[in-house]
C-alpha cells in the first residue's frame, strides 16, 4: 500500500532494557527527523512491569506524534537466545501499542535496515549512526544507538515504500 505524499513514520528498535524509537516525516523524497528517544527499563523490575512500560511509552509516542506507519526491527537470534527471547517480548509490547492504533507495521531484519541506510547489510553501528545523521540532516549523530537504530528502521520503511511505489508506476 503506497503512502501519501506526506507520511509520519515511527521506527522502533526493540529491547527489554532499552527500546529505541524515532519519528521521521517523509515529504515525497525528503526525510526529516521529528523526534527520537529511548525507553529504558530497570533490570530489577518484574518482566510484566518492564513490558508495560515499553507498551505505555510507545503508546504515548504514538498519541503525541500520530504516525500512520511503523518500521520495526525483527529479533536476531544469535548466540544469546535468552536475550533474543527478551527482545521478542519487548517487540510484542511495542507491536500491541501499534496494533491498538491500527497502524501499518512493516518488519525488517537488522541486515535489511543496514542495507537500506548504509548500502551494506554488514555495516557497523557507527556507520549506521553516521548515515542516519547524514540522511536526516542532523547536526550530531543520534544517541543513544538504540534511538539511531529506530530512526534507521523508519528510514528503511520509507526506502521500501519508494521502491514499491516506483515498481507500481512501471506496471
mmCIF file of C-alpha atoms in Angstrom:
data_model
loop_
_atom_site.group_PDB
_atom_site.id
_atom_site.type_symbol
_atom_site.label_atom_id
_atom_site.label_comp_id
_atom_site.label_asym_id
_atom_site.label_seq_id
_atom_site.Cartn_x
_atom_site.Cartn_y
_atom_site.Cartn_z
ATOM 1 C CA UNK A 1 0.000 0.000 0.000
ATOM 2 C CA UNK A 2 1.668 3.281 -1.072
ATOM 3 C CA UNK A 3 1.973 6.126 1.392
ATOM 4 C CA UNK A 4 0.615 9.609 0.795
ATOM 5 C CA UNK A 5 2.880 12.468 -0.300
ATOM 6 C CA UNK A 6 3.461 13.189 3.395
ATOM 7 C CA UNK A 7 3.793 10.433 5.993
ATOM 8 C CA UNK A 8 4.811 10.249 9.626
ATOM 9 C CA UNK A 9 6.779 7.056 10.230
ATOM 10 C CA UNK A 10 7.585 5.561 13.633
ATOM 11 C CA UNK A 11 10.744 3.472 13.803
ATOM 12 C CA UNK A 12 11.277 1.032 16.683
ATOM 13 C CA UNK A 13 14.431 -0.776 17.810
ATOM 14 C CA UNK A 14 13.052 -3.154 20.456
ATOM 15 C CA UNK A 15 14.893 -4.340 23.524
ATOM 16 C CA UNK A 16 13.865 -5.233 27.046
ATOM 17 C CA UNK A 17 16.457 -2.974 28.687
ATOM 18 C CA UNK A 18 16.330 -0.257 26.000
ATOM 19 C CA UNK A 19 13.753 0.266 23.268
ATOM 20 C CA UNK A 20 14.680 2.993 20.828
ATOM 21 C CA UNK A 21 12.063 4.989 18.945
ATOM 22 C CA UNK A 22 12.241 7.626 16.239
ATOM 23 C CA UNK A 23 9.767 9.703 14.265
ATOM 24 C CA UNK A 24 10.564 10.577 10.651
ATOM 25 C CA UNK A 25 8.467 12.843 8.463
ATOM 26 C CA UNK A 26 8.571 11.871 4.795
ATOM 27 C CA UNK A 27 7.520 14.532 2.311
ATOM 28 C CA UNK A 28 7.908 12.958 -1.110
ATOM 29 C CA UNK A 29 11.647 12.117 -1.260
ATOM 30 C CA UNK A 30 12.620 14.407 1.645
ATOM 31 C CA UNK A 31 13.107 12.972 5.135
ATOM 32 C CA UNK A 32 13.079 14.960 8.363
ATOM 33 C CA UNK A 33 13.722 13.801 11.904
ATOM 34 C CA UNK A 34 10.869 14.958 14.126
ATOM 35 C CA UNK A 35 11.904 13.329 17.412
ATOM 36 C CA UNK A 36 13.661 10.322 18.881
ATOM 37 C CA UNK A 37 14.313 8.738 22.239
ATOM 38 C CA UNK A 38 14.892 5.599 24.229
ATOM 39 C CA UNK A 39 12.658 3.787 26.703
ATOM 40 C CA UNK A 40 14.755 2.227 29.454
ATOM 41 C CA UNK A 41 13.511 -0.329 31.960
ATOM 42 C CA UNK A 42 15.108 -1.319 35.242
ATOM 43 C CA UNK A 43 16.752 -4.731 35.328
ATOM 44 C CA UNK A 44 15.414 -5.335 38.838
ATOM 45 C CA UNK A 45 11.787 -4.721 37.861
ATOM 46 C CA UNK A 46 9.500 -7.641 37.064
ATOM 47 C CA UNK A 47 9.014 -8.655 33.445
ATOM 48 C CA UNK A 48 5.326 -7.621 33.332
ATOM 49 C CA UNK A 49 6.199 -4.143 34.643
ATOM 50 C CA UNK A 50 9.020 -3.738 32.132
ATOM 51 C CA UNK A 51 6.792 -4.787 29.224
ATOM 52 C CA UNK A 52 4.010 -2.477 30.417
ATOM 53 C CA UNK A 53 6.446 0.443 30.486
ATOM 54 C CA UNK A 54 7.518 -0.269 26.893
ATOM 55 C CA UNK A 55 3.903 -0.583 25.779
ATOM 56 C CA UNK A 56 2.768 2.562 27.581
ATOM 57 C CA UNK A 57 5.694 4.680 26.371
ATOM 58 C CA UNK A 58 5.302 3.578 22.732
ATOM 59 C CA UNK A 59 1.562 4.297 23.053
ATOM 60 C CA UNK A 60 2.429 7.799 24.346
ATOM 61 C CA UNK A 61 4.783 8.387 21.385
ATOM 62 C CA UNK A 62 2.002 7.297 19.017
ATOM 63 C CA UNK A 63 -0.517 9.579 20.735
ATOM 64 C CA UNK A 64 1.844 12.561 20.598
ATOM 65 C CA UNK A 65 3.220 12.251 17.052
ATOM 66 C CA UNK A 66 0.363 10.417 15.317
ATOM 67 C CA UNK A 67 2.343 8.204 12.930
ATOM 68 C CA UNK A 68 0.435 6.275 10.296
ATOM 69 C CA UNK A 69 3.012 3.547 9.812
ATOM 70 C CA UNK A 70 5.784 1.745 11.644
ATOM 71 C CA UNK A 71 9.104 0.147 10.756
ATOM 72 C CA UNK A 72 10.270 -2.246 13.476
ATOM 73 C CA UNK A 73 13.388 -4.358 13.702
ATOM 74 C CA UNK A 74 12.950 -8.120 13.915
ATOM 75 C CA UNK A 75 14.667 -10.261 16.510
ATOM 76 C CA UNK A 76 18.122 -11.519 15.622
ATOM 77 C CA UNK A 77 18.769 -14.976 17.064
ATOM 78 C CA UNK A 78 22.498 -15.003 17.652
ATOM 79 C CA UNK A 79 24.347 -16.984 20.268
ATOM 80 C CA UNK A 80 22.347 -15.482 23.152
ATOM 81 C CA UNK A 81 18.860 -16.979 22.881
ATOM 82 C CA UNK A 82 17.860 -15.644 26.319
ATOM 83 C CA UNK A 83 18.469 -12.108 25.085
ATOM 84 C CA UNK A 84 16.571 -12.854 21.857
ATOM 85 C CA UNK A 85 13.524 -14.017 23.806
ATOM 86 C CA UNK A 86 13.595 -10.866 25.955
ATOM 87 C CA UNK A 87 13.845 -8.739 22.815
ATOM 88 C CA UNK A 88 10.931 -10.646 21.313
ATOM 89 C CA UNK A 89 8.804 -9.879 24.345
ATOM 90 C CA UNK A 90 9.700 -6.184 24.107
ATOM 91 C CA UNK A 91 8.778 -6.278 20.401
ATOM 92 C CA UNK A 92 5.441 -7.787 21.338
ATOM 93 C CA UNK A 93 4.685 -4.995 23.799
ATOM 94 C CA UNK A 94 5.555 -2.366 21.171
ATOM 95 C CA UNK A 95 3.539 -4.158 18.470
ATOM 96 C CA UNK A 96 0.442 -4.265 20.695
ATOM 97 C CA UNK A 97 0.697 -0.488 21.154
ATOM 98 C CA UNK A 98 0.897 -0.090 17.352
ATOM 99 C CA UNK A 99 -1.980 -2.515 16.723
ATOM 100 C CA UNK A 100 -4.137 -0.656 19.256
ATOM 101 C CA UNK A 101 -3.990 2.344 16.917
ATOM 102 C CA UNK A 102 -4.362 0.246 13.730
ATOM 103 C CA UNK A 103 -1.002 1.367 12.381
ATOM 104 C CA UNK A 104 0.516 -0.254 9.320
ATOM 105 C CA UNK A 105 3.555 -2.204 10.517
ATOM 106 C CA UNK A 106 6.458 -3.488 8.422
ATOM 107 C CA UNK A 107 9.180 -5.645 9.958
ATOM 108 C CA UNK A 108 12.807 -5.525 8.874
ATOM 109 C CA UNK A 109 15.831 -7.601 9.807
ATOM 110 C CA UNK A 110 18.925 -5.779 11.084
ATOM 111 C CA UNK A 111 20.578 -6.678 7.761
ATOM 112 C CA UNK A 112 17.737 -5.118 5.722
ATOM 113 C CA UNK A 113 17.895 -1.917 7.770
ATOM 114 C CA UNK A 114 21.673 -1.624 7.392
ATOM 115 C CA UNK A 115 21.396 -2.269 3.667
ATOM 116 C CA UNK A 116 18.736 0.441 3.230
ATOM 117 C CA UNK A 117 20.597 3.028 5.307
ATOM 118 C CA UNK A 118 24.290 2.315 4.686
ATOM 119 C CA UNK A 119 24.262 0.275 1.481
ATOM 120 C CA UNK A 120 25.664 -2.886 3.050
ATOM 121 C CA UNK A 121 23.926 -5.359 5.332
ATOM 122 C CA UNK A 122 27.093 -5.846 7.382
ATOM 123 C CA UNK A 123 27.532 -2.201 8.449
ATOM 124 C CA UNK A 124 28.810 -1.386 11.943
ATOM 125 C CA UNK A 125 26.767 0.633 14.464
ATOM 126 C CA UNK A 126 28.928 3.713 13.917
ATOM 127 C CA UNK A 127 28.282 3.595 10.176
ATOM 128 C CA UNK A 128 24.527 3.398 10.766
ATOM 129 C CA UNK A 129 24.648 6.377 13.148
ATOM 130 C CA UNK A 130 26.707 8.393 10.654
ATOM 131 C CA UNK A 131 24.323 7.689 7.761
ATOM 132 C CA UNK A 132 21.224 8.394 9.877
ATOM 133 C CA UNK A 133 22.773 11.769 10.744
ATOM 134 C CA UNK A 134 23.506 12.429 7.058
ATOM 135 C CA UNK A 135 20.167 11.207 5.638
ATOM 136 C CA UNK A 136 18.156 13.210 8.180
ATOM 137 C CA UNK A 137 20.433 16.291 8.020
ATOM 138 C CA UNK A 138 21.066 16.209 11.763
ATOM 139 C CA UNK A 139 23.816 18.278 13.371
ATOM 140 C CA UNK A 140 25.027 15.363 15.501
ATOM 141 C CA UNK A 141 24.668 11.606 15.413
ATOM 142 C CA UNK A 142 21.564 10.495 17.317
ATOM 143 C CA UNK A 143 22.278 8.944 20.695
ATOM 144 C CA UNK A 144 21.874 6.502 22.234
ATOM 145 C CA UNK A 145 22.477 3.974 19.468
ATOM 146 C CA UNK A 146 19.035 2.446 20.146
ATOM 147 C CA UNK A 147 17.430 5.712 19.003
ATOM 148 C CA UNK A 148 19.679 5.823 15.924
ATOM 149 C CA UNK A 149 18.680 2.246 15.097
ATOM 150 C CA UNK A 150 14.999 3.188 15.463
ATOM 151 C CA UNK A 151 15.440 6.124 13.077
ATOM 152 C CA UNK A 152 17.213 3.727 10.707
ATOM 153 C CA UNK A 153 14.165 1.398 10.836
ATOM 154 C CA UNK A 154 11.925 4.341 9.897
ATOM 155 C CA UNK A 155 14.280 5.269 7.032
ATOM 156 C CA UNK A 156 14.200 1.640 5.859
ATOM 157 C CA UNK A 157 10.396 1.789 5.841
ATOM 158 C CA UNK A 158 10.431 4.889 3.620
ATOM 159 C CA UNK A 159 13.017 3.336 1.282
ATOM 160 C CA UNK A 160 10.908 0.191 0.878
ATOM 161 C CA UNK A 161 7.834 2.280 0.131
ATOM 162 C CA UNK A 162 9.648 4.321 -2.509
ATOM 163 C CA UNK A 163 10.665 1.066 -4.218
ATOM 164 C CA UNK A 164 7.094 -0.278 -4.061
ATOM 165 C CA UNK A 165 5.699 2.958 -5.469
ATOM 166 C CA UNK A 166 8.289 3.003 -8.257
ATOM 167 C CA UNK A 167 7.518 -0.595 -9.235
ATOM 168 C CA UNK A 168 3.786 0.175 -9.218
ATOM 169 C CA UNK A 169 4.375 3.055 -11.628
ATOM 170 C CA UNK A 170 6.322 0.790 -14.002
ATOM 171 C CA UNK A 171 3.399 -1.618 -14.324
#
